[in-house]
Amino acid sequence: MPQQFEQPQSQPQETHEEDILAATESNAQQQNEDQSDVLDSILDDIESTLETNAEEYVNSFVQKGGE
């Protein structure tokens, strides 16, 4: 009894390209969200530092006699 194997159906080229484009857009969107989260975290750190040490932070930029 000969074995029969089902041949995988190939997608039309156009559909395959659309899938690749959708995946690429999804990856780009995820990277943008990740970068946004990192930036928000940094800004939160700066804000909390300024809330507690604003005067000290500003004074660190004041030049002292002859600097």
PDB file of N, CA and C in Angstrom:
ATOM      1  N   MET A   1       0.843  -1.162   0.000  1.00  0.00           N
ATOM      2  CA  MET A   1       0.000   0.000   0.000  1.00  0.00           C
ATOM      3  C   MET A   1       0.896   1.235   0.000  1.00  0.00           C
ATOM      4  N   PRO A   2       0.850   2.043  -1.046  1.00  0.00           N
ATOM      5  CA  PRO A   2       1.706   3.250  -1.110  1.00  0.00           C
ATOM      6  C   PRO A   2       1.204   4.314  -0.140  1.00  0.00           C
ATOM      7  N   GLN A   3       2.149   4.992   0.472  1.00  0.00           N
ATOM      8  CA  GLN A   3       1.787   6.064   1.387  1.00  0.00           C
ATOM      9  C   GLN A   3       1.550   7.339   0.601  1.00  0.00           C
ATOM     10  N   GLN A   4       0.564   8.056   1.033  1.00  0.00           N
ATOM     11  CA  GLN A   4       0.284   9.342   0.393  1.00  0.00           C
ATOM     12  C   GLN A   4       0.543  10.442   1.416  1.00  0.00           C
ATOM     13  N   PHE A   5       1.272  11.436   0.988  1.00  0.00           N
ATOM     14  CA  PHE A   5       1.572  12.570   1.849  1.00  0.00           C
ATOM     15  C   PHE A   5       0.844  13.785   1.329  1.00  0.00           C
ATOM     16  N   GLU A   6       0.280  14.497   2.261  1.00  0.00           N
ATOM     17  CA  GLU A   6      -0.426  15.712   1.873  1.00  0.00           C
ATOM     18  C   GLU A   6       0.599  16.806   1.628  1.00  0.00           C
ATOM     19  N   GLN A   7       0.488  17.430   0.508  1.00  0.00           N
ATOM     20  CA  GLN A   7       1.389  18.518   0.164  1.00  0.00           C
ATOM     21  C   GLN A   7       0.902  19.808   0.822  1.00  0.00           C
ATOM     22  N   PRO A   8       1.814  20.513   1.490  1.00  0.00           N
ATOM     23  CA  PRO A   8       1.394  21.787   2.090  1.00  0.00           C
ATOM     24  C   PRO A   8       1.021  22.776   0.988  1.00  0.00           C
ATOM     25  N   GLN A   9      -0.043  23.476   1.234  1.00  0.00           N
ATOM     26  CA  GLN A   9      -0.486  24.478   0.269  1.00  0.00           C
ATOM     27  C   GLN A   9       0.318  25.747   0.497  1.00  0.00           C
ATOM     28  N   SER A  10       0.926  26.218  -0.551  1.00  0.00           N
ATOM     29  CA  SER A  10       1.695  27.449  -0.410  1.00  0.00           C
ATOM     30  C   SER A  10       0.748  28.637  -0.531  1.00  0.00           C
ATOM     31  N   GLN A  11       1.067  29.674   0.265  1.00  0.00           N
ATOM     32  CA  GLN A  11       0.251  30.874   0.224  1.00  0.00           C
ATOM     33  C   GLN A  11       0.609  31.677  -1.020  1.00  0.00           C
ATOM     34  N   PRO A  12      -0.342  32.376  -1.537  1.00  0.00           N
ATOM     35  CA  PRO A  12       0.001  33.277  -2.638  1.00  0.00           C
ATOM     36  C   PRO A  12       1.051  34.280  -2.160  1.00  0.00           C
ATOM     37  N   GLN A  13       1.903  34.710  -3.031  1.00  0.00           N
ATOM     38  CA  GLN A  13       3.003  35.616  -2.692  1.00  0.00           C
ATOM     39  C   GLN A  13       2.488  36.886  -2.022  1.00  0.00           C
ATOM     40  N   GLU A  14       1.386  37.398  -2.501  1.00  0.00           N
ATOM     41  CA  GLU A  14       0.841  38.645  -1.968  1.00  0.00           C
ATOM     42  C   GLU A  14       0.461  38.494  -0.492  1.00  0.00           C
ATOM     43  N   THR A  15      -0.167  37.401  -0.140  1.00  0.00           N
ATOM     44  CA  THR A  15      -0.568  37.161   1.243  1.00  0.00           C
ATOM     45  C   THR A  15       0.659  37.012   2.138  1.00  0.00           C
ATOM     46  N   HIS A  16       1.670  36.330   1.656  1.00  0.00           N
ATOM     47  CA  HIS A  16       2.906  36.144   2.414  1.00  0.00           C
ATOM     48  C   HIS A  16       3.563  37.499   2.698  1.00  0.00           C
ATOM     49  N   GLU A  17       3.613  38.368   1.719  1.00  0.00           N
ATOM     50  CA  GLU A  17       4.194  39.699   1.903  1.00  0.00           C
ATOM     51  C   GLU A  17       3.389  40.509   2.903  1.00  0.00           C
ATOM     52  N   GLU A  18       2.074  40.373   2.866  1.00  0.00           N
ATOM     53  CA  GLU A  18       1.222  41.086   3.816  1.00  0.00           C
ATOM     54  C   GLU A  18       1.492  40.601   5.237  1.00  0.00           C
ATOM     55  N   ASP A  19       1.696  39.292   5.391  1.00  0.00           N
ATOM     56  CA  ASP A  19       2.004  38.736   6.707  1.00  0.00           C
ATOM     57  C   ASP A  19       3.330  39.291   7.235  1.00  0.00           C
ATOM     58  N   ILE A  20       4.327  39.363   6.377  1.00  0.00           N
ATOM     59  CA  ILE A  20       5.634  39.888   6.771  1.00  0.00           C
ATOM     60  C   ILE A  20       5.506  41.359   7.152  1.00  0.00           C
ATOM     61  N   LEU A  21       4.768  42.130   6.364  1.00  0.00           N
ATOM     62  CA  LEU A  21       4.578  43.546   6.654  1.00  0.00           C
ATOM     63  C   LEU A  21       3.861  43.735   7.988  1.00  0.00           C
ATOM     64  N   ALA A  22       2.836  42.944   8.244  1.00  0.00           N
ATOM     65  CA  ALA A  22       2.094  43.037   9.502  1.00  0.00           C
ATOM     66  C   ALA A  22       2.989  42.705  10.690  1.00  0.00           C
ATOM     67  N   ALA A  23       3.824  41.687  10.550  1.00  0.00           N
ATOM     68  CA  ALA A  23       4.737  41.300  11.630  1.00  0.00           C
ATOM     69  C   ALA A  23       5.772  42.394  11.877  1.00  0.00           C
ATOM     70  N   THR A  24       6.275  42.994  10.813  1.00  0.00           N
ATOM     71  CA  THR A  24       7.258  44.068  10.942  1.00  0.00           C
ATOM     72  C   THR A  24       6.651  45.268  11.645  1.00  0.00           C
ATOM     73  N   GLU A  25       5.436  45.626  11.261  1.00  0.00           N
ATOM     74  CA  GLU A  25       4.760  46.762  11.899  1.00  0.00           C
ATOM     75  C   GLU A  25       4.499  46.476  13.371  1.00  0.00           C
ATOM     76  N   SER A  26       4.136  45.255  13.675  1.00  0.00           N
ATOM     77  CA  SER A  26       3.884  44.868  15.067  1.00  0.00           C
ATOM     78  C   SER A  26       5.159  44.976  15.893  1.00  0.00           C
ATOM     79  N   ASN A  27       6.285  44.530  15.338  1.00  0.00           N
ATOM     80  CA  ASN A  27       7.572  44.617  16.040  1.00  0.00           C
ATOM     81  C   ASN A  27       7.973  46.066  16.271  1.00  0.00           C
ATOM     82  N   ALA A  28       7.786  46.914  15.269  1.00  0.00           N
ATOM     83  CA  ALA A  28       8.129  48.330  15.396  1.00  0.00           C
ATOM     84  C   ALA A  28       7.269  48.985  16.463  1.00  0.00           C
ATOM     85  N   GLN A  29       6.000  48.638  16.486  1.00  0.00           N
ATOM     86  CA  GLN A  29       5.086  49.198  17.472  1.00  0.00           C
ATOM     87  C   GLN A  29       5.508  48.769  18.881  1.00  0.00           C
ATOM     88  N   GLN A  30       5.896  47.525  19.044  1.00  0.00           N
ATOM     89  CA  GLN A  30       6.333  47.031  20.351  1.00  0.00           C
ATOM     90  C   GLN A  30       7.607  47.738  20.794  1.00  0.00           C
ATOM     91  N   GLN A  31       8.540  47.967  19.880  1.00  0.00           N
ATOM     92  CA  GLN A  31       9.776  48.663  20.221  1.00  0.00           C
ATOM     93  C   GLN A  31       9.484  50.095  20.649  1.00  0.00           C
ATOM     94  N   ASN A  32       8.551  50.763  19.967  1.00  0.00           N
ATOM     95  CA  ASN A  32       8.180  52.123  20.338  1.00  0.00           C
ATOM     96  C   ASN A  32       7.577  52.156  21.732  1.00  0.00           C
ATOM     97  N   GLU A  33       6.737  51.167  22.044  1.00  0.00           N
ATOM     98  CA  GLU A  33       6.143  51.094  23.378  1.00  0.00           C
ATOM     99  C   GLU A  33       7.207  50.860  24.426  1.00  0.00           C
ATOM    100  N   ASP A  34       8.173  49.984  24.140  1.00  0.00           N
ATOM    101  CA  ASP A  34       9.257  49.704  25.076  1.00  0.00           C
ATOM    102  C   ASP A  34      10.097  50.952  25.330  1.00  0.00           C
ATOM    103  N   GLN A  35      10.423  51.685  24.266  1.00  0.00           N
ATOM    104  CA  GLN A  35      11.209  52.906  24.412  1.00  0.00           C
ATOM    105  C   GLN A  35      10.432  53.950  25.195  1.00  0.00           C
ATOM    106  N   SER A  36       9.139  54.018  24.966  1.00  0.00           N
ATOM    107  CA  SER A  36       8.296  54.960  25.685  1.00  0.00           C
ATOM    108  C   SER A  36       8.284  54.623  27.173  1.00  0.00           C
ATOM    109  N   ASP A  37       8.206  53.338  27.499  1.00  0.00           N
ATOM    110  CA  ASP A  37       8.217  52.919  28.900  1.00  0.00           C
ATOM    111  C   ASP A  37       9.541  53.285  29.571  1.00  0.00           C
ATOM    112  N   VAL A  38      10.648  53.084  28.881  1.00  0.00           N
ATOM    113  CA  VAL A  38      11.963  53.418  29.427  1.00  0.00           C
ATOM    114  C   VAL A  38      12.070  54.918  29.657  1.00  0.00           C
ATOM    115  N   LEU A  39      11.628  55.702  28.682  1.00  0.00           N
ATOM    116  CA  LEU A  39      11.681  57.161  28.807  1.00  0.00           C
ATOM    117  C   LEU A  39      10.804  57.632  29.967  1.00  0.00           C
ATOM    118  N   ASP A  40       9.618  57.070  30.088  1.00  0.00           N
ATOM    119  CA  ASP A  40       8.736  57.431  31.205  1.00  0.00           C
ATOM    120  C   ASP A  40       9.390  57.114  32.543  1.00  0.00           C
ATOM    121  N   SER A  41      10.070  55.995  32.626  1.00  0.00           N
ATOM    122  CA  SER A  41      10.755  55.604  33.856  1.00  0.00           C
ATOM    123  C   SER A  41      11.858  56.600  34.211  1.00  0.00           C
ATOM    124  N   ILE A  42      12.627  57.003  33.219  1.00  0.00           N
ATOM    125  CA  ILE A  42      13.708  57.972  33.446  1.00  0.00           C
ATOM    126  C   ILE A  42      13.131  59.304  33.911  1.00  0.00           C
ATOM    127  N   LEU A  43      12.074  59.757  33.247  1.00  0.00           N
ATOM    128  CA  LEU A  43      11.456  61.025  33.635  1.00  0.00           C
ATOM    129  C   LEU A  43      10.864  60.950  35.041  1.00  0.00           C
ATOM    130  N   ASP A  44      10.313  59.821  35.409  1.00  0.00           N
ATOM    131  CA  ASP A  44       9.797  59.645  36.774  1.00  0.00           C
ATOM    132  C   ASP A  44      10.925  59.733  37.798  1.00  0.00           C
ATOM    133  N   ASP A  45      12.082  59.133  37.473  1.00  0.00           N
ATOM    134  CA  ASP A  45      13.233  59.206  38.376  1.00  0.00           C
ATOM    135  C   ASP A  45      13.700  60.649  38.555  1.00  0.00           C
ATOM    136  N   ILE A  46      13.756  61.384  37.456  1.00  0.00           N
ATOM    137  CA  ILE A  46      14.174  62.788  37.515  1.00  0.00           C
ATOM    138  C   ILE A  46      13.179  63.589  38.344  1.00  0.00           C
ATOM    139  N   GLU A  47      11.907  63.359  38.109  1.00  0.00           N
ATOM    140  CA  GLU A  47      10.872  64.094  38.836  1.00  0.00           C
ATOM    141  C   GLU A  47      10.955  63.818  40.341  1.00  0.00           C
ATOM    142  N   SER A  48      11.126  62.561  40.718  1.00  0.00           N
ATOM    143  CA  SER A  48      11.198  62.237  42.147  1.00  0.00           C
ATOM    144  C   SER A  48      12.451  62.834  42.783  1.00  0.00           C
ATOM    145  N   THR A  49      13.546  62.868  42.036  1.00  0.00           N
ATOM    146  CA  THR A  49      14.774  63.482  42.551  1.00  0.00           C
ATOM    147  C   THR A  49      14.580  64.968  42.768  1.00  0.00           C
ATOM    148  N   LEU A  50      13.934  65.617  41.814  1.00  0.00           N
ATOM    149  CA  LEU A  50      13.721  67.058  41.941  1.00  0.00           C
ATOM    150  C   LEU A  50      12.726  67.381  43.054  1.00  0.00           C
ATOM    151  N   GLU A  51      11.773  66.510  43.291  1.00  0.00           N
ATOM    152  CA  GLU A  51      10.812  66.750  44.366  1.00  0.00           C
ATOM    153  C   GLU A  51      11.500  66.743  45.725  1.00  0.00           C
ATOM    154  N   THR A  52      12.479  65.874  45.887  1.00  0.00           N
ATOM    155  CA  THR A  52      13.118  65.749  47.196  1.00  0.00           C
ATOM    156  C   THR A  52      14.373  66.609  47.325  1.00  0.00           C
ATOM    157  N   ASN A  53      15.087  66.860  46.231  1.00  0.00           N
ATOM    158  CA  ASN A  53      16.372  67.565  46.302  1.00  0.00           C
ATOM    159  C   ASN A  53      16.464  68.721  45.314  1.00  0.00           C
ATOM    160  N   ALA A  54      15.374  69.412  45.048  1.00  0.00           N
ATOM    161  CA  ALA A  54      15.381  70.445  44.005  1.00  0.00           C
ATOM    162  C   ALA A  54      16.404  71.536  44.303  1.00  0.00           C
ATOM    163  N   GLU A  55      16.428  72.034  45.539  1.00  0.00           N
ATOM    164  CA  GLU A  55      17.347  73.113  45.882  1.00  0.00           C
ATOM    165  C   GLU A  55      18.795  72.655  45.742  1.00  0.00           C
ATOM    166  N   GLU A  56      19.103  71.468  46.245  1.00  0.00           N
ATOM    167  CA  GLU A  56      20.451  70.930  46.138  1.00  0.00           C
ATOM    168  C   GLU A  56      20.839  70.743  44.669  1.00  0.00           C
ATOM    169  N   TYR A  57      19.905  70.257  43.853  1.00  0.00           N
ATOM    170  CA  TYR A  57      20.166  70.037  42.427  1.00  0.00           C
ATOM    171  C   TYR A  57      20.498  71.349  41.729  1.00  0.00           C
ATOM    172  N   VAL A  58      19.711  72.382  41.998  1.00  0.00           N
ATOM    173  CA  VAL A  58      19.945  73.684  41.356  1.00  0.00           C
ATOM    174  C   VAL A  58      21.254  74.280  41.837  1.00  0.00           C
ATOM    175  N   ASN A  59      21.527  74.170  43.133  1.00  0.00           N
ATOM    176  CA  ASN A  59      22.756  74.736  43.677  1.00  0.00           C
ATOM    177  C   ASN A  59      24.005  74.053  43.115  1.00  0.00           C
ATOM    178  N   SER A  60      23.871  72.828  42.643  1.00  0.00           N
ATOM    179  CA  SER A  60      25.034  72.139  42.082  1.00  0.00           C
ATOM    180  C   SER A  60      25.493  72.781  40.768  1.00  0.00           C
ATOM    181  N   PHE A  61      24.639  73.598  40.161  1.00  0.00           N
ATOM    182  CA  PHE A  61      25.002  74.268  38.917  1.00  0.00           C
ATOM    183  C   PHE A  61      25.456  75.709  39.130  1.00  0.00           C
ATOM    184  N   VAL A  62      25.366  76.204  40.343  1.00  0.00           N
ATOM    185  CA  VAL A  62      25.756  77.568  40.627  1.00  0.00           C
ATOM    186  C   VAL A  62      27.281  77.609  40.721  1.00  0.00           C
ATOM    187  N   GLN A  63      27.876  78.576  40.014  1.00  0.00           N
ATOM    188  CA  GLN A  63      29.333  78.696  40.063  1.00  0.00           C
ATOM    189  C   GLN A  63      29.745  79.338  41.402  1.00  0.00           C
ATOM    190  N   LYS A  64      30.807  78.841  41.909  1.00  0.00           N
ATOM    191  CA  LYS A  64      31.334  79.377  43.158  1.00  0.00           C
ATOM    192  C   LYS A  64      32.625  80.103  42.846  1.00  0.00           C
ATOM    193  N   GLY A  65      32.770  81.267  43.408  1.00  0.00           N
ATOM    194  CA  GLY A  65      33.942  82.145  43.253  1.00  0.00           C
ATOM    195  C   GLY A  65      35.035  81.698  42.314  1.00  0.00           C
ATOM    196  N   GLY A  66      35.033  82.170  41.092  1.00  0.00           N
ATOM    197  CA  GLY A  66      36.102  81.970  40.141  1.00  0.00           C
ATOM    198  C   GLY A  66      36.060  80.684  39.369  1.00  0.00           C
ATOM    199  N   GLU A  67      35.008  79.922  39.467  1.00  0.00           N
ATOM    200  CA  GLU A  67      34.917  78.679  38.688  1.00  0.00           C
ATOM    201  C   GLU A  67      34.503  78.964  37.269  1.00  0.00           C
TER     202      GLU A  67
END
